[in-house]
Coordinates of C-alpha atoms in Angstrom, one line a residue:
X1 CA -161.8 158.2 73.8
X2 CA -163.8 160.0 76.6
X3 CA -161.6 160.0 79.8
X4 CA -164.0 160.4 83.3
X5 CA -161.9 162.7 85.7
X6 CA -162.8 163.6 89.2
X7 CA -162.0 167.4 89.3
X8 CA -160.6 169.3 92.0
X9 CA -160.0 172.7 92.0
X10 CA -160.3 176.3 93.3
X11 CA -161.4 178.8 90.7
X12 CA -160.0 181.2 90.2
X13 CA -159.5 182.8 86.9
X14 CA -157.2 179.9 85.3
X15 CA -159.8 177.3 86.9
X16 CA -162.3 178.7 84.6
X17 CA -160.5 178.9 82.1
X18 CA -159.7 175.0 82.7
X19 CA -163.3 174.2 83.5
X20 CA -164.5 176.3 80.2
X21 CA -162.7 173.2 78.3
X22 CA -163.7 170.5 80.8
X23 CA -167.1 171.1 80.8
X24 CA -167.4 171.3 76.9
X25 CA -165.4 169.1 75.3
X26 CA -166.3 165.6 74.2
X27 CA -162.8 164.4 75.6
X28 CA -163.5 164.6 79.1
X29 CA -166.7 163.3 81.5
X30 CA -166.7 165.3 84.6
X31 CA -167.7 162.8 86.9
X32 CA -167.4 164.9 90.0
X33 CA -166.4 168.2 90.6
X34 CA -165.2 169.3 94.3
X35 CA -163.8 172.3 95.5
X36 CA -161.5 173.6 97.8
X37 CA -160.0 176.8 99.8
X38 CA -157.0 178.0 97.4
X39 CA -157.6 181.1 95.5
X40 CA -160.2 182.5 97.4
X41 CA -162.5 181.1 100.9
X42 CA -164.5 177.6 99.3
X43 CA -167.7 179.0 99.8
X44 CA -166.4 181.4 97.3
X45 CA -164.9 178.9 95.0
X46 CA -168.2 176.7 95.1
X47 CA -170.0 179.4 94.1
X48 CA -167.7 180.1 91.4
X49 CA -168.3 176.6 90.2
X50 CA -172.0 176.5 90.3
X51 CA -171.4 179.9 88.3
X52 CA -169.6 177.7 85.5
X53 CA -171.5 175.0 85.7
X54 CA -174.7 177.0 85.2
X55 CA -173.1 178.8 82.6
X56 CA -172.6 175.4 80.6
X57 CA -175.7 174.5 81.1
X58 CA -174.2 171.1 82.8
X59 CA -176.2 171.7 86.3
X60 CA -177.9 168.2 85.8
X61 CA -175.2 166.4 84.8
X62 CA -172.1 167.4 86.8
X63 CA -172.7 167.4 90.3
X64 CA -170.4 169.7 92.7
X65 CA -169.1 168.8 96.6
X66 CA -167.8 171.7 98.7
X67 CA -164.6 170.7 100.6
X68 CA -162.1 171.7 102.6
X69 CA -162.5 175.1 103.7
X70 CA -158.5 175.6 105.4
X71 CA -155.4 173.6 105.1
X72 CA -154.6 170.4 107.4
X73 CA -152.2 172.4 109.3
X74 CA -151.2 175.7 108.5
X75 CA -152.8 178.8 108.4
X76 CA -155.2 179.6 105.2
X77 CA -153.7 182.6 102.5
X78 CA -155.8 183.0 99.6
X79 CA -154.8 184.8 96.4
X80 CA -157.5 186.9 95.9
X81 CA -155.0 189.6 94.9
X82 CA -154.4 187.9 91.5
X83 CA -158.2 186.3 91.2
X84 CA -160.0 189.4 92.6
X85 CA -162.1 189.4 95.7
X86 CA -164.6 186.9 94.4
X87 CA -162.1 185.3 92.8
X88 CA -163.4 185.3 89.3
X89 CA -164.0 189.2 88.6
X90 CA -164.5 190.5 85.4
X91 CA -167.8 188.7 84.6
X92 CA -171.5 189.5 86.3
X93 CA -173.2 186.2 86.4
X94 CA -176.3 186.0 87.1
X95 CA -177.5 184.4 90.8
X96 CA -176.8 180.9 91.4
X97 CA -179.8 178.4 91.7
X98 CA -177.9 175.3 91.6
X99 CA -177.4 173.9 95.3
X100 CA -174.4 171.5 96.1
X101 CA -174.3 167.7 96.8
X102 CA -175.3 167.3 100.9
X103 CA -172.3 165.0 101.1
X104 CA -168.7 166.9 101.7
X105 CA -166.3 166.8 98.6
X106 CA -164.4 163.7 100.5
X107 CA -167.2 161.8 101.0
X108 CA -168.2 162.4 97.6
X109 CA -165.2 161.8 96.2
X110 CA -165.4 158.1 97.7
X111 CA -168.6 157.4 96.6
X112 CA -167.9 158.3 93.1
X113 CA -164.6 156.2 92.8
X114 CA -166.1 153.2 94.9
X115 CA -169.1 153.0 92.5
X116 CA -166.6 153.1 89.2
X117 CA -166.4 150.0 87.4
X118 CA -163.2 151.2 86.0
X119 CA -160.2 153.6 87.2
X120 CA -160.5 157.2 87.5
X121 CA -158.2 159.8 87.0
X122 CA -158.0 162.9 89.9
X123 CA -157.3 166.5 88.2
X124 CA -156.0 168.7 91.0
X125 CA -155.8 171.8 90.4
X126 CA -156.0 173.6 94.1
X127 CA -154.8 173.0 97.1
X128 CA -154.5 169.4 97.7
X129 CA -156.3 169.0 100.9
X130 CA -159.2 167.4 99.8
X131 CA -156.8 165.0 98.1
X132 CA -155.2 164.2 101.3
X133 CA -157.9 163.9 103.7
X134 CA -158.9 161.2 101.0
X135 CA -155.6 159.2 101.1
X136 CA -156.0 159.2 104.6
X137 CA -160.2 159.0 105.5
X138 CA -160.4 156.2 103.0
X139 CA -157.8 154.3 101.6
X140 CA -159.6 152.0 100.2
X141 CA -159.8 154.5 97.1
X142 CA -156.4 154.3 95.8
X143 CA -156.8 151.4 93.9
X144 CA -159.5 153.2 91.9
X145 CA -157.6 155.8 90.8
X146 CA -155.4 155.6 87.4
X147 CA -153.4 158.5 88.0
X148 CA -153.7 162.1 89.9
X149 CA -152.6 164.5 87.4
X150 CA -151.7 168.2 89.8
X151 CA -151.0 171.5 88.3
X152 CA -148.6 172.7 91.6
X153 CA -144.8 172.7 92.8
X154 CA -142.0 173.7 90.7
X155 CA -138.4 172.9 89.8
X156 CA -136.8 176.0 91.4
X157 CA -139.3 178.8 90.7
X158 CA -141.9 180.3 93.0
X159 CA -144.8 182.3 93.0
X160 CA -145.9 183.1 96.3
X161 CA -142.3 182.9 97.6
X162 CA -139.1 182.8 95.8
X163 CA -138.9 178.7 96.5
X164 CA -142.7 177.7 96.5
X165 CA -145.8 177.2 94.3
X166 CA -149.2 178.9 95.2
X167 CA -150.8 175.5 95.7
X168 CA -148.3 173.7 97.4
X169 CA -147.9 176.4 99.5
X170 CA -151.2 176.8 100.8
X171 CA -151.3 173.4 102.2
X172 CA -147.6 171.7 102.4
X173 CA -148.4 169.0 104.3
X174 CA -151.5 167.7 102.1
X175 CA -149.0 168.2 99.1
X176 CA -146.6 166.0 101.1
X177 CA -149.2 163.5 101.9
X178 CA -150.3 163.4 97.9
X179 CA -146.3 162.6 97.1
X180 CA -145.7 159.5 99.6
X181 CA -148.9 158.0 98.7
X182 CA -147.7 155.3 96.2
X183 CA -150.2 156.9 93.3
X184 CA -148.8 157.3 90.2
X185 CA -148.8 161.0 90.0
X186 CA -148.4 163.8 87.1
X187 CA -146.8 167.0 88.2
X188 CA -147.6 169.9 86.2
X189 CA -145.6 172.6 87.9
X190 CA -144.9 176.6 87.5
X191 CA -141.3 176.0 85.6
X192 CA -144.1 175.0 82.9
X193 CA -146.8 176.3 83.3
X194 CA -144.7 179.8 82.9
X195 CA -143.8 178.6 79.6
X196 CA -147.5 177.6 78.8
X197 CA -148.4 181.3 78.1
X198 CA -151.6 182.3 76.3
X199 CA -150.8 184.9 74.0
X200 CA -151.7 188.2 73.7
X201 CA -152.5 188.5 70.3
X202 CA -155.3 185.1 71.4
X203 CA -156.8 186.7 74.5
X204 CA -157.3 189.8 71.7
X205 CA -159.4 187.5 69.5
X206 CA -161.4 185.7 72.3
X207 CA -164.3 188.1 72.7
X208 CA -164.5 187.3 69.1
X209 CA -165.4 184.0 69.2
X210 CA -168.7 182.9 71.2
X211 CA -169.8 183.6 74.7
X212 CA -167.4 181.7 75.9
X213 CA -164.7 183.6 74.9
X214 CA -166.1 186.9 76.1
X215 CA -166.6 185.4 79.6
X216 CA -162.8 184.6 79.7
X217 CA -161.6 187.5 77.9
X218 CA -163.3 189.4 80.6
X219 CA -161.8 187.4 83.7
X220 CA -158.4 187.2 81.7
X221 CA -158.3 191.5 82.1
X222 CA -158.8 191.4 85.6
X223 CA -156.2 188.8 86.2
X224 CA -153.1 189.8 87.5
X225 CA -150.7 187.1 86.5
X226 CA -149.3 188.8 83.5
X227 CA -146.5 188.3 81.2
X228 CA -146.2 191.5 79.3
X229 CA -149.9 190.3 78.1
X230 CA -149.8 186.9 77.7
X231 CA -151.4 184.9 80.5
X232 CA -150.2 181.8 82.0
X233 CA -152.8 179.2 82.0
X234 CA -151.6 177.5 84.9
X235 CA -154.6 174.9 85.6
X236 CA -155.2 174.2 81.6
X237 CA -152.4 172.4 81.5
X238 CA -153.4 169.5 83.3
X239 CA -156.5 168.9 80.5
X240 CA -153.8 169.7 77.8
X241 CA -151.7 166.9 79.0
X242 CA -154.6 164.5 78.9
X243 CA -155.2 165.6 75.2
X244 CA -152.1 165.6 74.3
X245 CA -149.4 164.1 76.2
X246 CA -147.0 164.2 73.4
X247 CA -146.6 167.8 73.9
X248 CA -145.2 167.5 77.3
X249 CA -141.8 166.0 78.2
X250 CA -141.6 164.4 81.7
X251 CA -138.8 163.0 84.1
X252 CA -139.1 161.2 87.2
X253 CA -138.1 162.6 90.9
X254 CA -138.0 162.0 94.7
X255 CA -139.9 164.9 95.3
X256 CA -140.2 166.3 99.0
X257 CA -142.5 168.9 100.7
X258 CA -140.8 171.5 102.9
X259 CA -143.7 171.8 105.5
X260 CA -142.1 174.6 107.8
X261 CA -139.4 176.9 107.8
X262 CA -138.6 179.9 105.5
X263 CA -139.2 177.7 102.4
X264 CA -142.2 176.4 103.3
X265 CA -144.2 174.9 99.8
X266 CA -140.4 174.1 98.1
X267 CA -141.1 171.1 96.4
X268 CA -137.2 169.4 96.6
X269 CA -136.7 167.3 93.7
X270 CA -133.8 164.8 93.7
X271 CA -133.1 162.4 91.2
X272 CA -132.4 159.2 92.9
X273 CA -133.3 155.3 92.6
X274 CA -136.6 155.8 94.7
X275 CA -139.0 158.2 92.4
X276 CA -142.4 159.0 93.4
X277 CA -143.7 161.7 91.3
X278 CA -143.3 162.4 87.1
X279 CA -142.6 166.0 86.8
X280 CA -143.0 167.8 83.9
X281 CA -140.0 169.7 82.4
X282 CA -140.8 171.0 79.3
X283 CA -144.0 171.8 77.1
X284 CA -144.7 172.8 73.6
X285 CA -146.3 176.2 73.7
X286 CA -147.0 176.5 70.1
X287 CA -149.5 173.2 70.5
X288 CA -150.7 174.3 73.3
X289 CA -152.1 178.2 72.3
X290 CA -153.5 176.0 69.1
X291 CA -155.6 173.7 71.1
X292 CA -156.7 176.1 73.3
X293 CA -158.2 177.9 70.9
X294 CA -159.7 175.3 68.9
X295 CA -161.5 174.0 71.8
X296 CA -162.7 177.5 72.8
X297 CA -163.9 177.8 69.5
X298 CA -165.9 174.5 69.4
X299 CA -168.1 175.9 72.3

């Protein structure tokens, strides 16, 4: 069964990767697909999106908002030292021709899940600010959305610091406003997504494959988050739970934002009677390098 998402996301290397499979596969309906400031500046990672949506050919079918372009609060740090400066390097695509929607993402975002006849499910996979300036601009939204499924936070291991995720980081205090919202919420964090490695022996055989697979190989050489060459696939795994939710085992938390202080992004979760967010704590890596091929390979 098809499954419409509203996509929100700042590629970034793993974003494409994750878009690659979005985009392509009969599983998913991109009804929307917003961006934000995360990995690089968002008038970087719309332009990377238009660059994938060309690329797919999709230009006429899946429209793209440009969105928040800092954090609520704190000051903006990108990660262009892992994506490169453009944030995708690797790949010459050629000159964009698509334009965006007129509408900001959070506007657009609205009118999307106001129009649905049914209940949408929100794939975060950036900073969350877009995500929050919804809960708040426009709560009227919330009962239209099934479930926000985020790859970000952690169970005790950090990327940018020792304590905190990339994305959670970047904007704590739109993370925080995600986690008290009352949605039901999917948290794909870094203790899994470390696990959820792309091997090296697979990133050998992707130029192999189709076009596709030579895009990402490329971006996948000039991105620095390595694991002795395998790749983690951070953002993928919010599609690969949607596919396959068996492969992922999940417990519920009181999770918490630290929002300043030296552990700024910590995402503090306590198991207590009150939960709010479903964290993933384990996934099956095996399953996950086979379907990520196989849909590759269908491209």
């Amino acid at each position: 069964m098809t499954q419409k998402i509203l996509l929100d996301m700042d590629p970034g290397i793993d974003d494409a990767a994750a878009l690659s499979i979005a985009l392509t596969d009969d599983a998913f309906q991109v009804m929307l697909l917003t961006t934000v400031a995360g990995n690089v500046s968002v008038d970087k990672t719309t332009k990377n999106a238009l660059h994938l949506i060309e690329f797919f050919n999709q230009e006429n079918v899946v429209p793209v908002a440009a969105g928040a372009s800092a954090p609520l609060i704190k000051k903006y740090v990108d990660a262009s030292d892992i994506h490169g400066e453009s944030g995708m390097a690797g790949w010459k695509f050629p000159t964009v021709k698509t334009a965006v929607l007129p509408e900001h993402a959070v506007v657009a975002m609205r009118q999307v899940l106001m129009n649905s006849q049914e209940k949408m499910i929100v794939v975060a996979t950036g900073a969350f600010t877009n995500i929050a300036l919804l809960i708040r601009m426009y709560p009227e939204v919330l009962p239209k959305i099934a479930q926000v499924v985020v790859m970000g936070g952690s169970l005790g291991v950090g990327n940018i610091t020792s304590v905190a995720e990339f994305n959670v980081y970047t904007d704590p205090h739109a993370a925080q406003i995600l986690f008290t919202s009352g949605l039901p919420i999917k948290m794909i964090g870094l203790n899994v997504t470390l696990q959820a490695l792309l091997s090296k022996a697979n990133i050998d055989k992707l130029g192999d494959i189709n076009q596709t697979g030579k895009m990402l190989q490329a971006l996948f050489a000039h991105y620095a988050d390595d694991q002795d060459g395998a790749k983690p696939m951070h953002d993928v795994n919010t599609l690969f739970y949607l596919a396959q939710p068996e492969s992922f085992v999940f417990e519920d938390y009181n999770v918490a934002v630290v929002t300043q202080g030296p552990a700024t992004g910590a995402t503090v979760a306590t198991k207590t009677n009150y939960t709010n967010v479903s964290v993933a704590t384990s996934v099956n890596v095996a399953a996950f390098n086979k379907w990520f091929m196989e849909k590759i390979t269908a491209i």
